[in-house]
Tab-separated table of C-alpha atoms in Angstrom:
chain	number	residue	atom	x	y	z
A	1	MET	CA	-15.820	88.578	-175.814
A	2	SER	CA	-18.547	88.088	-178.442
A	3	GLU	CA	-20.791	86.312	-175.921
A	4	LEU	CA	-20.771	89.453	-173.772
A	5	TYR	CA	-21.771	91.851	-176.567
A	6	ALA	CA	-24.352	91.922	-179.337
A	7	THR	CA	-24.494	94.129	-182.415
A	8	ILE	CA	-27.923	95.750	-182.520
A	9	GLN	CA	-29.409	97.723	-185.382
A	10	THR	CA	-32.170	100.199	-184.571
A	11	PRO	CA	-33.960	102.474	-187.064
A	12	THR	CA	-31.611	105.304	-186.052
A	13	VAL	CA	-28.269	103.763	-184.940
A	14	LYS	CA	-26.214	100.566	-184.980
A	15	TYR	CA	-24.277	99.894	-181.805
A	16	GLU	CA	-22.554	97.302	-179.608
A	17	GLN	CA	-24.750	96.253	-176.672
A	18	PRO	CA	-23.101	94.858	-173.499
A	19	LEU	CA	-24.919	91.770	-172.208
A	20	GLY	CA	-23.026	90.753	-169.073
A	21	LEU	CA	-23.302	91.655	-165.420
A	22	PHE	CA	-21.154	94.713	-164.751
A	23	ILE	CA	-19.124	93.934	-161.626
A	24	ASN	CA	-15.812	95.493	-160.597
A	25	ASN	CA	-15.606	97.399	-163.908
A	26	GLU	CA	-15.914	94.238	-165.999
A	27	PHE	CA	-18.732	92.552	-167.888
A	28	VAL	CA	-19.079	88.935	-166.783
A	29	LYS	CA	-21.445	86.042	-167.483
A	30	GLY	CA	-22.394	85.512	-163.870
A	31	SER	CA	-22.097	82.420	-161.720
A	32	SER	CA	-24.831	80.405	-163.451
A	33	GLY	CA	-24.245	81.579	-167.015
A	34	LYS	CA	-28.030	81.843	-167.440
A	35	THR	CA	-29.557	84.464	-169.694
A	36	PHE	CA	-33.025	85.912	-170.205
A	37	GLU	CA	-34.641	87.642	-173.140
A	38	THR	CA	-35.570	91.278	-173.424
A	39	ILE	CA	-38.539	91.927	-175.713
A	40	ASN	CA	-39.295	94.784	-178.099
A	41	PRO	CA	-42.785	95.875	-176.975
A	42	THR	CA	-43.529	97.425	-180.371
A	43	ASN	CA	-43.466	94.107	-182.265
A	44	GLU	CA	-43.199	91.502	-179.448
A	45	LYS	CA	-39.922	90.159	-180.871
A	46	VAL	CA	-36.763	89.304	-178.947
A	47	ILE	CA	-34.126	92.050	-179.057
A	48	THR	CA	-31.362	90.046	-177.379
A	49	SER	CA	-30.608	88.063	-174.210
A	50	VAL	CA	-28.673	89.348	-171.207
A	51	TYR	CA	-26.989	87.481	-168.376
A	52	GLU	CA	-29.043	86.884	-165.259
A	53	ALA	CA	-27.794	87.586	-161.734
A	54	ASN	CA	-28.575	85.276	-158.827
A	55	GLU	CA	-27.846	85.491	-155.097
A	56	LYS	CA	-24.203	84.499	-155.566
A	57	ASP	CA	-23.706	87.278	-158.118
A	58	VAL	CA	-25.196	89.784	-155.688
A	59	ASP	CA	-22.664	88.579	-153.106
A	60	ILE	CA	-19.811	89.074	-155.583
A	61	ALA	CA	-21.022	92.571	-156.531
A	62	VAL	CA	-21.452	93.584	-152.886
A	63	GLU	CA	-17.961	92.315	-152.084
A	64	ALA	CA	-16.554	94.447	-154.918
A	65	ALA	CA	-18.499	97.485	-153.715
A	66	ARG	CA	-17.340	96.958	-150.110
A	67	LYS	CA	-13.700	96.619	-151.152
A	68	ALA	CA	-13.936	99.844	-153.161
A	69	PHE	CA	-15.713	101.716	-150.362
A	70	GLU	CA	-13.134	100.763	-147.761
A	71	GLY	CA	-10.212	101.033	-150.163
A	72	GLU	CA	-9.463	103.242	-153.156
A	73	TRP	CA	-12.799	105.088	-153.247
A	74	SER	CA	-12.421	106.242	-149.641
A	75	ARG	CA	-9.310	108.180	-150.663
A	76	VAL	CA	-10.909	109.906	-153.660
A	77	THR	CA	-11.614	113.556	-152.853
A	78	PRO	CA	-15.098	115.060	-153.162
A	79	THR	CA	-13.831	117.277	-155.976
A	80	GLU	CA	-12.611	114.230	-157.892
A	81	ARG	CA	-15.945	112.453	-157.347
A	82	GLY	CA	-17.643	115.464	-158.887
A	83	ARG	CA	-15.247	115.476	-161.817
A	84	LEU	CA	-15.990	111.805	-162.526
A	85	LEU	CA	-19.739	112.416	-162.552
A	86	VAL	CA	-19.351	115.355	-164.907
A	87	LYS	CA	-17.117	113.244	-167.162
A	88	LEU	CA	-19.786	110.541	-167.197
A	89	ALA	CA	-22.356	113.173	-168.191
A	90	ASP	CA	-20.068	114.241	-171.040
A	91	LEU	CA	-19.935	110.637	-172.288
A	92	PHE	CA	-23.727	110.374	-172.087
A	93	GLU	CA	-23.880	113.510	-174.210
A	94	ARG	CA	-21.399	112.091	-176.733
A	95	ASP	CA	-23.466	108.883	-177.054
A	96	TYR	CA	-26.797	110.693	-176.856
A	97	GLU	CA	-28.280	109.223	-180.052
A	98	THR	CA	-27.384	105.675	-179.005
A	99	LEU	CA	-28.879	106.039	-175.528
A	100	VAL	CA	-32.057	107.525	-176.992
A	101	ALA	CA	-32.374	104.642	-179.468
A	102	ILE	CA	-31.893	102.022	-176.733
A	103	GLU	CA	-34.668	103.552	-174.606
A	104	VAL	CA	-37.053	103.575	-177.578
A	105	LEU	CA	-36.185	100.010	-178.569
A	106	ASP	CA	-36.225	98.369	-175.140
A	107	ASN	CA	-38.971	100.361	-173.428
A	108	GLY	CA	-41.221	101.437	-176.314
A	109	LYS	CA	-40.862	105.056	-175.242
A	110	PRO	CA	-41.565	107.508	-178.104
A	111	LEU	CA	-38.523	109.178	-179.608
A	112	MET	CA	-39.496	112.647	-178.397
A	113	LEU	CA	-39.864	111.427	-174.803
A	114	ALA	CA	-36.689	109.333	-174.890
A	115	LYS	CA	-34.733	112.414	-175.936
A	116	GLY	CA	-36.120	114.239	-172.915
A	117	ASP	CA	-35.168	111.359	-170.610
A	118	VAL	CA	-31.566	111.229	-171.802
A	119	THR	CA	-31.220	115.020	-171.616
A	120	HIS	CA	-32.598	114.928	-168.056
A	121	SER	CA	-30.167	112.123	-167.126
A	122	ILE	CA	-27.204	114.143	-168.400
A	123	GLY	CA	-28.341	117.157	-166.376
A	124	CYS	CA	-28.849	115.032	-163.271
A	125	LEU	CA	-25.305	113.634	-163.418
A	126	ARG	CA	-23.863	117.119	-163.832
A	127	TYR	CA	-26.045	118.532	-161.065
A	128	TYR	CA	-24.794	116.024	-158.492
A	129	GLY	CA	-21.280	116.350	-159.845
A	130	GLY	CA	-21.550	119.966	-158.726
A	131	TRP	CA	-22.810	118.944	-155.285
A	132	ALA	CA	-20.009	116.477	-154.530
A	133	ASP	CA	-17.668	118.992	-152.857
A	134	LYS	CA	-20.429	120.996	-151.174
A	135	VAL	CA	-21.697	118.417	-148.663
A	136	HIS	CA	-20.430	119.472	-145.253
A	137	GLY	CA	-21.328	119.697	-141.597
A	138	GLN	CA	-21.253	122.444	-138.984
A	139	THR	CA	-19.066	123.708	-136.181
A	140	ILE	CA	-21.163	124.193	-133.051
A	141	ASP	CA	-20.179	126.470	-130.165
A	142	THR	CA	-20.942	124.280	-127.133
A	143	ASN	CA	-18.183	125.226	-124.675
A	144	VAL	CA	-15.160	127.501	-124.530
A	145	ASP	CA	-12.856	124.514	-124.048
A	146	THR	CA	-14.450	122.239	-126.658
A	147	LEU	CA	-14.326	122.024	-130.447
A	148	THR	CA	-17.578	120.437	-131.603
A	149	TYR	CA	-18.388	119.717	-135.218
A	150	THR	CA	-20.453	117.430	-137.421
A	151	ARG	CA	-19.463	115.376	-140.429
A	152	HIS	CA	-21.777	114.165	-143.213
A	153	GLU	CA	-20.311	110.790	-144.063
A	154	PRO	CA	-21.302	108.252	-146.733
A	155	ILE	CA	-23.486	105.364	-145.565
A	156	GLY	CA	-21.488	102.659	-147.339
A	157	VAL	CA	-22.628	100.076	-149.875
A	158	CYS	CA	-25.991	101.042	-151.365
A	159	GLY	CA	-28.304	98.568	-153.053
A	160	GLN	CA	-30.526	100.218	-155.636
A	161	ILE	CA	-33.473	98.727	-157.509
A	162	ILE	CA	-34.918	100.708	-160.403
A	163	PRO	CA	-38.130	100.340	-162.478
A	164	TRP	CA	-38.741	99.886	-166.186
A	165	ASN	CA	-40.746	103.045	-166.949
A	166	PHE	CA	-37.775	105.454	-166.961
A	167	PRO	CA	-34.761	103.120	-167.202
A	168	LEU	CA	-31.912	105.568	-167.775
A	169	GLN	CA	-33.453	108.451	-165.862
A	170	MET	CA	-33.901	106.292	-162.750
A	171	TRP	CA	-30.315	105.050	-163.213
A	172	ALA	CA	-29.111	108.652	-162.945
A	173	TRP	CA	-31.496	109.546	-160.087
A	174	LYS	CA	-30.135	106.680	-158.005
A	175	ILE	CA	-26.454	106.562	-158.864
A	176	ALA	CA	-25.608	110.283	-159.025
A	177	PRO	CA	-26.394	111.341	-155.417
A	178	ALA	CA	-25.036	108.080	-153.995
A	179	VAL	CA	-21.687	108.457	-155.736
A	180	ALA	CA	-21.478	112.215	-155.150
A	181	THR	CA	-21.606	111.604	-151.400
A	182	GLY	CA	-18.936	108.890	-151.457
A	183	ASN	CA	-20.950	105.683	-151.409
A	184	THR	CA	-20.554	102.635	-153.634
A	185	VAL	CA	-23.447	101.037	-155.506
A	186	VAL	CA	-24.933	97.718	-156.549
A	187	LEU	CA	-27.842	98.557	-158.855
A	188	LYS	CA	-30.367	96.087	-160.255
A	189	THR	CA	-32.224	97.049	-163.410
A	190	ALA	CA	-35.796	96.049	-164.177
A	191	GLU	CA	-35.833	92.738	-166.038
A	192	GLN	CA	-37.992	94.309	-168.776
A	193	THR	CA	-35.483	97.059	-169.631
A	194	PRO	CA	-31.855	96.181	-168.873
A	195	LEU	CA	-30.185	97.496	-172.023
A	196	SER	CA	-29.608	101.229	-171.469
A	197	ALA	CA	-28.248	100.650	-167.964
A	198	LEU	CA	-25.698	98.145	-169.297
A	199	TYR	CA	-24.636	100.489	-172.076
A	200	ALA	CA	-24.221	103.269	-169.506
A	201	ALA	CA	-22.114	100.884	-167.409
A	202	LYS	CA	-19.625	100.726	-170.264
A	203	LEU	CA	-19.211	104.476	-169.974
A	204	ILE	CA	-18.412	104.203	-166.248
A	205	VAL	CA	-15.084	102.583	-167.109
A	206	GLU	CA	-14.332	105.188	-169.769
A	207	ALA	CA	-15.098	107.983	-167.308
A	208	GLY	CA	-12.413	106.644	-164.973
A	209	PHE	CA	-14.354	105.362	-161.961
A	210	PRO	CA	-12.336	102.905	-159.871
A	211	PRO	CA	-13.418	99.241	-159.984
A	212	GLY	CA	-16.266	98.321	-157.662
A	213	VAL	CA	-17.688	101.811	-157.177
A	214	ILE	CA	-20.666	101.230	-159.474
A	215	ASN	CA	-21.905	97.709	-160.210
A	216	ILE	CA	-24.884	97.042	-162.513
A	217	ILE	CA	-26.689	93.707	-162.564
A	218	SER	CA	-29.622	92.401	-164.579
A	219	GLY	CA	-32.033	89.984	-162.969
A	220	PHE	CA	-35.424	89.294	-161.491
A	221	GLY	CA	-36.882	90.892	-158.414
A	222	ARG	CA	-37.739	87.654	-156.674
A	223	VAL	CA	-34.088	86.546	-156.826
A	224	ALA	CA	-31.614	89.407	-157.296
A	225	GLY	CA	-33.893	92.098	-155.885
A	226	ALA	CA	-34.679	90.014	-152.827
A	227	ALA	CA	-30.969	89.292	-152.317
A	228	ILE	CA	-30.181	93.025	-152.348
A	229	SER	CA	-33.003	93.889	-149.937
A	230	SER	CA	-31.938	91.274	-147.394
A	231	HIS	CA	-28.139	91.396	-147.817
A	232	MET	CA	-26.288	91.736	-144.530
A	233	ASP	CA	-23.432	93.735	-146.055
A	234	ILE	CA	-25.566	96.322	-147.836
A	235	ASP	CA	-25.980	99.419	-145.672
A	236	LYS	CA	-28.837	101.107	-147.486
A	237	VAL	CA	-31.431	100.129	-150.086
A	238	ALA	CA	-33.267	102.481	-152.441
A	239	PHE	CA	-36.244	101.175	-154.395
A	240	THR	CA	-38.558	102.675	-156.992
A	241	GLY	CA	-41.618	100.661	-157.985
A	242	SER	CA	-44.994	99.532	-156.758
A	243	THR	CA	-46.206	99.998	-153.206
A	244	ALA	CA	-46.732	96.235	-152.827
A	245	VAL	CA	-43.119	95.433	-153.688
A	246	GLY	CA	-41.930	98.404	-151.617
A	247	ARG	CA	-43.473	96.789	-148.536
A	248	THR	CA	-41.566	93.583	-149.284
A	249	VAL	CA	-38.290	95.484	-149.682
A	250	MET	CA	-38.817	97.291	-146.387
A	251	GLN	CA	-39.666	94.083	-144.536
A	252	ALA	CA	-36.555	92.356	-145.882
A	253	ALA	CA	-34.364	95.318	-144.933
A	254	ALA	CA	-35.771	95.331	-141.404
A	255	LYS	CA	-35.362	91.583	-140.934
A	256	SER	CA	-31.731	91.606	-142.075
A	257	ASN	CA	-29.450	94.313	-140.689
A	258	LEU	CA	-32.028	97.102	-140.322
A	259	LYS	CA	-30.485	98.855	-143.316
A	260	LYS	CA	-31.627	102.359	-144.186
A	261	VAL	CA	-34.468	102.454	-146.722
A	262	THR	CA	-35.854	104.974	-149.180
A	263	LEU	CA	-38.893	104.101	-151.271
A	264	GLU	CA	-40.462	105.915	-154.220
A	265	LEU	CA	-43.725	104.087	-154.775
A	266	GLY	CA	-47.072	104.233	-156.516
A	267	GLY	CA	-49.638	106.951	-156.947
A	268	LYS	CA	-53.238	107.692	-157.842
A	269	SER	CA	-52.846	111.404	-158.287
A	270	PRO	CA	-55.740	113.883	-158.579
A	271	ASN	CA	-55.683	116.583	-161.243
A	272	ILE	CA	-58.253	119.167	-160.109
A	273	VAL	CA	-59.875	121.568	-162.569
A	274	PHE	CA	-61.872	124.477	-161.123
A	275	ASP	CA	-64.614	126.414	-162.903
A	276	ASP	CA	-62.355	129.442	-163.375
A	277	ALA	CA	-59.513	127.523	-165.036
A	278	ASP	CA	-58.250	128.358	-168.502
A	279	ILE	CA	-59.908	125.335	-170.087
A	280	ASP	CA	-57.576	125.148	-173.089
A	281	ASN	CA	-54.551	125.073	-170.794
A	282	ALA	CA	-56.226	122.615	-168.413
A	283	ILE	CA	-57.128	120.206	-171.232
A	284	SER	CA	-53.593	120.303	-172.608
A	285	TRP	CA	-51.995	119.567	-169.235
A	286	ALA	CA	-54.613	116.986	-168.237
A	287	ASN	CA	-53.877	115.103	-171.453
A	288	PHE	CA	-50.115	115.300	-170.847
A	289	GLY	CA	-50.609	114.458	-167.187
A	290	ILE	CA	-52.069	111.033	-167.887
A	291	PHE	CA	-50.926	109.979	-171.361
A	292	TYR	CA	-47.295	111.048	-170.992
A	293	ASN	CA	-45.089	107.930	-171.109
A	294	HIS	CA	-48.190	105.851	-172.006
A	295	GLY	CA	-49.579	106.409	-168.513
A	296	GLN	CA	-46.627	104.438	-167.124
A	297	CYS	CA	-45.743	107.158	-164.650
A	298	CYS	CA	-46.024	106.880	-160.864
A	299	CYS	CA	-47.178	110.497	-160.560
A	300	ALA	CA	-49.614	110.361	-163.509
A	301	GLY	CA	-52.705	112.546	-163.145
A	302	SER	CA	-54.918	109.494	-163.397
A	303	ARG	CA	-57.927	111.029	-161.605
A	304	ILE	CA	-59.245	114.220	-163.195
A	305	LEU	CA	-61.624	116.065	-160.876
A	306	VAL	CA	-63.734	118.719	-162.629
A	307	GLN	CA	-65.992	121.317	-160.998
A	308	GLU	CA	-69.618	120.874	-161.980
A	309	GLY	CA	-69.954	124.216	-163.812
A	310	ILE	CA	-67.604	123.130	-166.618
A	311	TYR	CA	-67.853	119.338	-166.289
A	312	ASP	CA	-69.787	118.619	-169.501
A	313	LYS	CA	-67.656	120.996	-171.560
A	314	PHE	CA	-64.462	119.560	-170.131
A	315	VAL	CA	-65.480	115.943	-170.802
A	316	ALA	CA	-66.287	116.740	-174.430
A	317	ARG	CA	-62.993	118.567	-174.908
A	318	MET	CA	-60.949	115.887	-173.114
A	319	LYS	CA	-62.486	113.168	-175.258
A	320	GLU	CA	-61.576	115.146	-178.382
A	321	ARG	CA	-58.012	115.806	-177.162
A	322	ALA	CA	-57.333	112.191	-176.197
A	323	GLY	CA	-58.457	111.105	-179.657
A	324	GLN	CA	-55.772	113.305	-181.211
A	325	ASN	CA	-52.870	111.545	-179.495
A	326	LYS	CA	-50.710	109.735	-182.039
A	327	VAL	CA	-50.320	106.078	-181.025
A	328	GLY	CA	-47.858	103.901	-182.922
A	329	ASP	CA	-44.233	103.198	-183.765
A	330	PRO	CA	-42.149	104.973	-181.110
A	331	PHE	CA	-39.360	105.635	-183.622
A	332	HIS	CA	-41.663	107.951	-185.607
A	333	ASP	CA	-41.211	111.614	-184.724
A	334	GLU	CA	-44.937	112.343	-184.484
A	335	THR	CA	-45.741	109.473	-182.108
A	336	PHE	CA	-46.832	110.541	-178.616
A	337	GLN	CA	-47.856	107.150	-177.204
A	338	GLY	CA	-46.013	103.923	-177.841
A	339	PRO	CA	-46.718	100.421	-176.526
A	340	GLN	CA	-46.959	99.317	-172.925
A	341	VAL	CA	-43.729	97.740	-171.773
A	342	SER	CA	-44.783	94.073	-171.663
A	343	GLN	CA	-47.535	91.538	-172.164
A	344	LEU	CA	-47.995	91.406	-168.404
A	345	GLN	CA	-48.604	95.143	-168.194
A	346	PHE	CA	-50.867	95.085	-171.248
A	347	ASP	CA	-53.028	92.369	-169.691
A	348	ARG	CA	-53.119	94.130	-166.323
A	349	ILE	CA	-54.294	97.421	-167.833
A	350	MET	CA	-56.895	95.754	-170.028
A	351	GLY	CA	-58.143	93.973	-166.900
A	352	TYR	CA	-58.697	97.322	-165.187
A	353	ILE	CA	-60.546	98.634	-168.233
A	354	GLU	CA	-62.903	95.667	-168.118
A	355	GLU	CA	-63.292	96.156	-164.362
A	356	GLY	CA	-64.274	99.788	-164.922
A	357	LYS	CA	-66.917	98.800	-167.435
A	358	ALA	CA	-68.266	96.145	-165.074
A	359	GLU	CA	-68.460	98.663	-162.219
A	360	GLY	CA	-70.701	100.918	-164.320
A	361	ALA	CA	-68.293	103.583	-165.527
A	362	THR	CA	-68.709	104.872	-169.071
A	363	VAL	CA	-65.931	104.616	-171.646
A	364	ALA	CA	-65.983	108.043	-173.295
A	365	ILE	CA	-63.192	107.085	-175.681
A	366	GLY	CA	-60.789	104.169	-176.118
A	367	GLY	CA	-61.079	101.073	-173.972
A	368	ASP	CA	-59.524	98.616	-176.397
A	369	ARG	CA	-56.314	97.415	-177.980
A	370	HIS	CA	-54.715	99.612	-180.619
A	371	GLY	CA	-53.659	97.626	-183.698
A	372	SER	CA	-52.898	93.926	-183.887
A	373	GLU	CA	-49.176	93.802	-183.084
A	374	GLY	CA	-47.309	95.048	-180.035
A	375	PHE	CA	-48.608	96.019	-176.603
A	376	PHE	CA	-50.572	99.098	-177.694
A	377	ILE	CA	-53.671	100.332	-175.821
A	378	GLN	CA	-55.979	103.106	-176.953
A	379	PRO	CA	-55.980	106.285	-174.849
A	380	THR	CA	-58.942	105.608	-172.562
A	381	VAL	CA	-61.178	108.073	-170.717
A	382	PHE	CA	-63.791	106.920	-168.175
A	383	THR	CA	-66.681	109.120	-167.055
A	384	ASP	CA	-69.562	108.463	-164.608
A	385	VAL	CA	-66.937	107.387	-162.096
A	386	THR	CA	-67.613	107.139	-158.374
A	387	GLN	CA	-65.050	107.259	-155.590
A	388	ASP	CA	-65.582	103.639	-154.518
A	389	MET	CA	-64.741	102.150	-157.938
A	390	LYS	CA	-61.528	100.186	-158.267
A	391	ILE	CA	-60.458	102.331	-161.241
A	392	ALA	CA	-60.689	105.404	-158.971
A	393	GLN	CA	-58.705	103.849	-156.125
A	394	GLU	CA	-56.021	101.559	-157.552
A	395	GLU	CA	-52.986	102.445	-159.643
A	396	ILE	CA	-53.572	101.277	-163.229
A	397	PHE	CA	-50.217	102.435	-164.631
A	398	GLY	CA	-51.445	102.798	-168.170
A	399	PRO	CA	-53.194	105.200	-170.573
A	400	VAL	CA	-56.424	105.188	-168.579
A	401	VAL	CA	-57.955	108.207	-166.818
A	402	THR	CA	-61.114	108.706	-164.777
A	403	ILE	CA	-63.105	111.950	-164.679
A	404	GLN	CA	-65.142	112.773	-161.562
A	405	LYS	CA	-67.374	115.745	-160.833
A	406	PHE	CA	-67.123	117.892	-157.687
A	407	LYS	CA	-69.243	120.738	-156.320
A	408	ASP	CA	-66.902	122.950	-154.314
A	409	GLU	CA	-63.359	123.286	-152.998
A	410	ALA	CA	-64.019	121.205	-149.888
A	411	GLU	CA	-65.331	118.298	-151.948
A	412	ALA	CA	-62.388	118.543	-154.347
A	413	ILE	CA	-59.960	118.243	-151.440
A	414	ARG	CA	-61.912	115.369	-149.894
A	415	ILE	CA	-61.931	113.389	-153.159
A	416	GLY	CA	-58.343	114.368	-153.941
A	417	ASN	CA	-57.135	112.993	-150.607
A	418	GLY	CA	-59.450	110.004	-150.799
A	419	THR	CA	-56.962	107.251	-151.663
A	420	SER	CA	-54.091	105.569	-149.832
A	421	TYR	CA	-51.585	107.331	-152.095
A	422	GLY	CA	-50.020	110.783	-151.884
A	423	LEU	CA	-47.382	111.183	-154.561
A	424	ALA	CA	-48.581	114.138	-156.620
A	425	ALA	CA	-51.522	116.364	-157.527
A	426	GLY	CA	-52.485	119.069	-159.990
A	427	ILE	CA	-54.607	122.218	-159.632
A	428	HIS	CA	-55.984	124.344	-162.469
A	429	THR	CA	-57.344	127.755	-161.487
A	430	LYS	CA	-56.824	131.461	-162.163
A	431	SER	CA	-57.087	132.234	-158.442
A	432	ILE	CA	-53.793	132.317	-156.539
A	433	ASN	CA	-55.760	132.083	-153.287
A	434	THR	CA	-57.437	128.859	-154.431
A	435	ALA	CA	-54.112	127.505	-155.632
A	436	ILE	CA	-52.421	128.107	-152.285
A	437	ARG	CA	-55.304	126.871	-150.116
A	438	VAL	CA	-55.788	123.656	-152.082
A	439	SER	CA	-52.038	123.028	-152.461
A	440	ASN	CA	-51.676	123.242	-148.687
A	441	ALA	CA	-54.641	120.931	-148.088
A	442	LEU	CA	-53.658	118.146	-150.492
A	443	ARG	CA	-51.651	115.280	-148.986
A	444	ALA	CA	-49.131	114.968	-151.794
A	445	GLY	CA	-45.375	115.304	-152.179
A	446	THR	CA	-45.623	117.392	-155.355
A	447	VAL	CA	-48.367	119.809	-156.410
A	448	TRP	CA	-48.429	121.334	-159.885
A	449	VAL	CA	-50.504	124.462	-160.515
A	450	ASN	CA	-51.667	125.080	-164.100
A	451	ASN	CA	-49.243	122.450	-165.389
A	452	TYR	CA	-48.502	118.777	-164.747
A	453	ASN	CA	-45.634	116.249	-164.832
A	454	MET	CA	-42.944	118.925	-164.936
A	455	LEU	CA	-39.937	117.490	-163.064
A	456	SER	CA	-36.482	118.922	-162.440
A	457	TYR	CA	-33.425	117.253	-160.928
A	458	GLN	CA	-33.070	120.427	-158.810
A	459	VAL	CA	-36.403	119.867	-157.022
A	460	PRO	CA	-37.191	117.119	-154.481
A	461	PHE	CA	-39.607	114.366	-155.496
A	462	GLY	CA	-41.340	111.807	-153.298
A	463	GLY	CA	-44.589	110.864	-151.649
A	464	PHE	CA	-46.841	111.102	-148.634
A	465	LYS	CA	-48.793	108.154	-147.198
A	466	GLU	CA	-48.270	104.891	-149.124
A	467	SER	CA	-46.398	106.622	-151.930
A	468	GLY	CA	-43.039	106.320	-150.255
A	469	ILE	CA	-40.357	107.284	-147.775
A	470	GLY	CA	-37.656	109.885	-148.408
A	471	ARG	CA	-37.021	112.197	-151.333
A	472	GLU	CA	-35.232	111.849	-154.637
A	473	LEU	CA	-33.565	114.771	-156.446
A	474	GLY	CA	-32.453	118.205	-155.340
A	475	SER	CA	-30.241	118.725	-152.330
A	476	TYR	CA	-32.747	116.656	-150.335
A	477	ALA	CA	-31.599	113.428	-152.017
A	478	LEU	CA	-28.147	113.865	-150.479
A	479	GLU	CA	-29.725	113.176	-147.078
A	480	ASN	CA	-30.628	109.672	-148.314
A	481	TYR	CA	-26.969	108.810	-148.752
A	482	THR	CA	-25.242	110.445	-145.799
A	483	GLN	CA	-25.165	109.896	-142.064
A	484	ILE	CA	-24.234	112.543	-139.524
A	485	LYS	CA	-21.428	112.105	-137.037
A	486	ALA	CA	-20.883	114.514	-134.133
A	487	VAL	CA	-17.308	114.996	-132.874
A	488	HIS	CA	-16.481	116.593	-129.480
A	489	ILE	CA	-12.823	117.536	-128.908
A	490	ARG	CA	-11.749	118.747	-125.465
A	491	THR	CA	-9.142	121.463	-126.081
A	492	ALA	CA	-8.190	122.512	-122.533
A	493	ASP	CA	-5.659	120.663	-120.370
A	494	ALA	CA	-8.018	120.399	-117.432
A	495	LEU	CA	-10.482	117.527	-117.304
A	496	PHE	CA	-13.785	117.391	-115.550
A	497	GLY	CA	-13.399	116.190	-112.010
């Protein structure tokens, strides 16, 4: 028992951390017994080690999920599925402080942001708990002698692969709609941040879910993730992460059993500021748009486009605002930006900063490491940026923003649409006509007007172009986890001759 749990003390709570693979409602060591370390990005020290899943463990988890889907879970009513999700949300709420502390410890997410993530996760579980008994088909009048109707049925066993930037929130985004619609799940966490997902798995048992309905494994993408993507007995795979890995997931799904795929991928989102914008409001949201979650956000407003009439004023104000962001210990209440999640991410971001300098962009503020311990990077603002620069085209996924100048609305749209991504965009203007015209013209799945990075579990989220396939959240996410069956019943005695 002790090998499957560790006692962890954080600055705010002391708790028991599950370490095993969660399969069939039990924590187990896995077939190899191998473990891997999870690192505290604030001080670069080992928090604990968790058990690592391999291909055989994926097989075992899928078998458990299949048995549940075809057995006990298939007889659970939609109303009961909803009740279980709401009960799980209640347990999240009871253990709120613990879940918040785990996110801060394992991810480096500031306390204020971790609280928002856990609150959002609770709301998401409750939201889909409410949807569980409201997914239904239609009756269609095709013929006087025929009863024709449609059924929205669960797809089956769903493989889900989540990222490290919003560990618990992505857990809820994936699991809640899948379970609400009657599917079973095998979910792989990101190897950088397995802890909150495993703690939440403990609550699944307490909530009363039957064994095998939700299975949570820790492991590496090249092994466990690849096994999920290519597994012949997984009916659907959902992935959130980089566009490059998303392509690999889709290829593996196609080469195996042509399983259904949804992908929520990268972004290089424009945040457009027009001359008539309320500059105080625009600066505030531009700062939040990029430095929220340390820039580790797929929809981050990482390209700020400013109309030439206010460009110089905006740059000066943005430089001042970025310098006010509190960077440091994520357990401190005043901290806005904590460390990047890992050494790998730190090195990658610093590489982009050096690339930007080499390409001729100007570092208006930041551009270096913050402190001497942990994976902290200064909030960084680049000016004198041109559209062909790598820092204006590629996703950096860190606290780095570029500012470009534009002349008119047409140029703003051209630059805004000028990457391979299409996840999100922002517009700042006092003109409703400008807001509507530009919103319609931008090739992005989400457009914020006079705000940025405001997400709700009630509203669909997903991308155009290389930013993904399908939609998370809202009623639209239910479509990812159901398939439609048409039934034709001949009611008259006579048959066609």
